Amino acid sequence: MAWGVNNTGWWGEGEIKFYLDGDDNYPTICGTGTEDYFCGSYDFEDPVTHDRYVEFTTPYAGLAQVITPNSLYDSQFRFGLYRFHITDPIRFNSDISVTIQALGWRSGRRYLPLQDDISSVAFWYQTLPTVKFKGLPSKDYLEII
């Protein structure tokens, strides 16, 4: 996942939710925060100095890239994160939808809905043939103004 932070402060509070096989109002799986999902529990900052983010990689999850503007929690940080569900597959039969909240902190320890730039990719295995997939939305629909 590529994450571009457009605010100052902590950005990783959002829940990741997996809606499986007809889930509507409530997901089958609901995470506890972005940093937890990518195995960076309690932030990705240096645990000793608390003045920078620390990259890490494991076989199945990591924060492999940090592009730094000039100091911790400034706007315009860019992150590259990954999580592979090899040992903990997310199984579904008919449909899956995965969402992530762009949620951070503001003053007074209040949540801050973010307007960050986030992109991701997902891979799955599927038996063929299958029905034709829906087309992607138009570029005008996807544009953020």
mmCIF file of C-alpha atoms in Angstrom:
data_model
loop_
_atom_site.group_PDB
_atom_site.id
_atom_site.type_symbol
_atom_site.label_atom_id
_atom_site.label_comp_id
_atom_site.label_asym_id
_atom_site.label_seq_id
_atom_site.Cartn_x
_atom_site.Cartn_y
_atom_site.Cartn_z
ATOM 1 C CA MET A 1 0.000 0.000 0.000
ATOM 2 C CA ALA A 2 1.260 3.452 -0.835
ATOM 3 C CA TRP A 3 0.211 6.083 1.708
ATOM 4 C CA GLY A 4 0.797 9.801 1.224
ATOM 5 C CA VAL A 5 0.157 11.857 4.365
ATOM 6 C CA ASN A 6 -1.337 15.298 3.673
ATOM 7 C CA ASN A 7 -1.760 16.424 7.304
ATOM 8 C CA THR A 8 0.560 16.881 10.238
ATOM 9 C CA GLY A 9 0.394 14.473 13.159
ATOM 10 C CA TRP A 10 -0.263 10.774 13.537
ATOM 11 C CA TRP A 11 -2.087 9.204 10.582
ATOM 12 C CA GLY A 12 -2.451 5.485 11.373
ATOM 13 C CA GLU A 13 -5.599 5.095 13.497
ATOM 14 C CA GLY A 14 -7.931 3.886 10.744
ATOM 15 C CA GLU A 15 -9.558 0.479 10.925
ATOM 16 C CA ILE A 16 -9.181 -2.033 8.107
ATOM 17 C CA LYS A 17 -12.441 -3.892 7.510
ATOM 18 C CA PHE A 18 -13.078 -7.058 5.494
ATOM 19 C CA TYR A 19 -16.657 -7.450 4.280
ATOM 20 C CA LEU A 20 -17.108 -11.071 3.185
ATOM 21 C CA ASP A 21 -19.864 -13.009 1.448
ATOM 22 C CA GLY A 22 -22.731 -10.557 1.717
ATOM 23 C CA ASP A 23 -21.677 -8.571 4.779
ATOM 24 C CA ASP A 24 -23.658 -5.352 4.758
ATOM 25 C CA ASN A 25 -23.567 -3.122 7.839
ATOM 26 C CA TYR A 26 -20.852 -4.949 9.761
ATOM 27 C CA PRO A 27 -17.650 -6.578 8.505
ATOM 28 C CA THR A 28 -16.594 -10.152 9.241
ATOM 29 C CA ILE A 29 -13.132 -8.854 10.207
ATOM 30 C CA CYS A 30 -12.467 -5.428 11.741
ATOM 31 C CA GLY A 31 -8.924 -4.405 12.623
ATOM 32 C CA THR A 32 -7.721 -2.170 15.438
ATOM 33 C CA GLY A 33 -5.716 0.319 13.401
ATOM 34 C CA THR A 34 -3.519 0.762 10.361
ATOM 35 C CA GLU A 35 -0.294 0.315 12.306
ATOM 36 C CA ASP A 36 -1.559 -2.915 13.882
ATOM 37 C CA TYR A 37 -2.644 -4.368 10.537
ATOM 38 C CA PHE A 38 0.849 -3.817 9.098
ATOM 39 C CA CYS A 39 2.474 -5.207 12.300
ATOM 40 C CA GLY A 40 3.855 -1.881 13.477
ATOM 41 C CA SER A 41 1.872 -1.855 16.707
ATOM 42 C CA TYR A 42 1.762 1.469 18.557
ATOM 43 C CA ASP A 43 3.124 3.535 15.686
ATOM 44 C CA PHE A 44 6.152 3.087 13.469
ATOM 45 C CA GLU A 45 8.354 5.578 15.292
ATOM 46 C CA ASP A 46 11.747 4.952 16.818
ATOM 47 C CA PRO A 47 10.953 3.473 20.271
ATOM 48 C CA VAL A 48 13.973 5.130 21.885
ATOM 49 C CA THR A 49 14.242 8.626 20.386
ATOM 50 C CA HIS A 50 10.623 9.090 19.157
ATOM 51 C CA ASP A 51 11.945 11.451 16.467
ATOM 52 C CA ARG A 52 11.650 9.413 13.260
ATOM 53 C CA TYR A 53 9.865 6.538 11.600
ATOM 54 C CA VAL A 54 11.728 3.227 11.410
ATOM 55 C CA GLU A 55 11.378 0.943 8.385
ATOM 56 C CA PHE A 56 11.087 -2.785 8.983
ATOM 57 C CA THR A 57 10.513 -5.860 6.866
ATOM 58 C CA THR A 58 9.352 -9.362 7.693
ATOM 59 C CA PRO A 59 8.292 -12.198 5.375
ATOM 60 C CA TYR A 60 4.607 -11.209 5.600
ATOM 61 C CA ALA A 61 4.317 -7.555 6.691
ATOM 62 C CA GLY A 62 6.349 -4.408 6.868
ATOM 63 C CA LEU A 63 6.959 -0.712 6.452
ATOM 64 C CA ALA A 64 9.484 -0.987 3.668
ATOM 65 C CA GLN A 65 9.693 2.663 2.644
ATOM 66 C CA VAL A 66 9.583 6.031 4.403
ATOM 67 C CA ILE A 67 10.056 9.191 2.361
ATOM 68 C CA THR A 68 10.639 11.993 4.829
ATOM 69 C CA PRO A 69 9.858 15.692 4.277
ATOM 70 C CA ASN A 70 11.931 17.023 7.167
ATOM 71 C CA SER A 71 10.687 15.877 10.609
ATOM 72 C CA LEU A 72 8.389 13.402 12.386
ATOM 73 C CA TYR A 73 4.636 13.956 11.903
ATOM 74 C CA ASP A 74 5.035 16.675 9.248
ATOM 75 C CA SER A 75 2.772 16.731 6.241
ATOM 76 C CA GLN A 76 3.927 15.085 2.992
ATOM 77 C CA PHE A 77 5.432 11.926 4.449
ATOM 78 C CA ARG A 78 5.160 8.993 2.028
ATOM 79 C CA PHE A 79 5.042 5.357 3.130
ATOM 80 C CA GLY A 80 5.221 1.979 1.428
ATOM 81 C CA LEU A 81 3.589 -0.792 3.481
ATOM 82 C CA TYR A 82 2.777 -4.427 2.732
ATOM 83 C CA ARG A 83 0.867 -7.333 4.245
ATOM 84 C CA PHE A 84 0.661 -10.818 2.723
ATOM 85 C CA HIS A 85 -2.035 -13.172 4.056
ATOM 86 C CA ILE A 86 -0.063 -16.365 3.421
ATOM 87 C CA THR A 87 -0.246 -17.833 6.929
ATOM 88 C CA ASP A 88 -3.615 -16.210 7.724
ATOM 89 C CA PRO A 89 -5.651 -16.285 4.503
ATOM 90 C CA ILE A 90 -8.882 -14.303 4.235
ATOM 91 C CA ARG A 91 -11.292 -16.856 2.780
ATOM 92 C CA PHE A 92 -14.519 -15.945 1.026
ATOM 93 C CA ASN A 93 -16.955 -17.663 -1.319
ATOM 94 C CA SER A 94 -18.796 -15.033 -3.338
ATOM 95 C CA ASP A 95 -17.569 -11.497 -2.622
ATOM 96 C CA ILE A 96 -15.058 -9.458 -0.691
ATOM 97 C CA SER A 97 -14.710 -5.756 -0.032
ATOM 98 C CA VAL A 98 -11.818 -4.305 1.946
ATOM 99 C CA THR A 99 -11.902 -0.765 3.313
ATOM 100 C CA ILE A 100 -9.471 1.322 5.322
ATOM 101 C CA GLN A 101 -10.180 4.523 7.193
ATOM 102 C CA ALA A 102 -7.866 7.476 6.738
ATOM 103 C CA LEU A 103 -7.964 8.501 10.382
ATOM 104 C CA GLY A 104 -5.417 10.300 12.538
ATOM 105 C CA TRP A 105 -5.137 12.469 15.649
ATOM 106 C CA ARG A 106 -5.717 16.176 16.144
ATOM 107 C CA SER A 107 -5.152 18.344 19.206
ATOM 108 C CA GLY A 108 -6.762 17.246 22.448
ATOM 109 C CA ARG A 109 -6.416 13.562 21.448
ATOM 110 C CA ARG A 110 -9.392 13.836 19.109
ATOM 111 C CA TYR A 111 -9.705 11.825 15.913
ATOM 112 C CA LEU A 112 -8.931 13.621 12.649
ATOM 113 C CA PRO A 113 -10.555 12.392 9.411
ATOM 114 C CA LEU A 114 -7.739 12.637 6.842
ATOM 115 C CA GLN A 115 -7.631 13.438 3.142
ATOM 116 C CA ASP A 116 -4.534 11.376 2.409
ATOM 117 C CA ASP A 117 -3.501 9.804 -0.890
ATOM 118 C CA ILE A 118 -3.812 6.024 -0.578
ATOM 119 C CA SER A 119 -3.426 3.325 -3.208
ATOM 120 C CA SER A 120 -3.263 -0.439 -2.988
ATOM 121 C CA VAL A 121 -3.432 -3.661 -4.937
ATOM 122 C CA ALA A 122 -4.897 -7.048 -4.067
ATOM 123 C CA PHE A 123 -4.321 -10.483 -5.581
ATOM 124 C CA TRP A 124 -6.565 -13.507 -5.285
ATOM 125 C CA TYR A 125 -6.881 -17.012 -6.696
ATOM 126 C CA GLN A 126 -10.027 -17.897 -8.570
ATOM 127 C CA THR A 127 -11.447 -20.805 -10.508
ATOM 128 C CA LEU A 128 -12.182 -19.940 -14.148
ATOM 129 C CA PRO A 129 -14.337 -19.361 -16.097
ATOM 130 C CA THR A 130 -16.163 -16.617 -14.254
ATOM 131 C CA VAL A 131 -18.649 -13.874 -14.970
ATOM 132 C CA LYS A 132 -17.295 -10.664 -16.481
ATOM 133 C CA PHE A 133 -16.107 -8.080 -13.949
ATOM 134 C CA LYS A 134 -17.717 -4.658 -13.715
ATOM 135 C CA GLY A 135 -15.882 -1.844 -15.483
ATOM 136 C CA LEU A 136 -13.886 0.704 -13.527
ATOM 137 C CA PRO A 137 -15.433 4.107 -12.768
ATOM 138 C CA SER A 138 -14.572 6.991 -15.105
ATOM 139 C CA LYS A 139 -11.602 9.235 -14.334
ATOM 140 C CA ASP A 140 -14.049 12.094 -13.696
ATOM 141 C CA TYR A 141 -15.823 10.062 -11.007
ATOM 142 C CA LEU A 142 -12.508 9.226 -9.319
ATOM 143 C CA GLU A 143 -11.176 12.787 -9.357
ATOM 144 C CA ILE A 144 -10.900 14.518 -5.981
ATOM 145 C CA ILE A 145 -11.453 18.256 -6.130
#
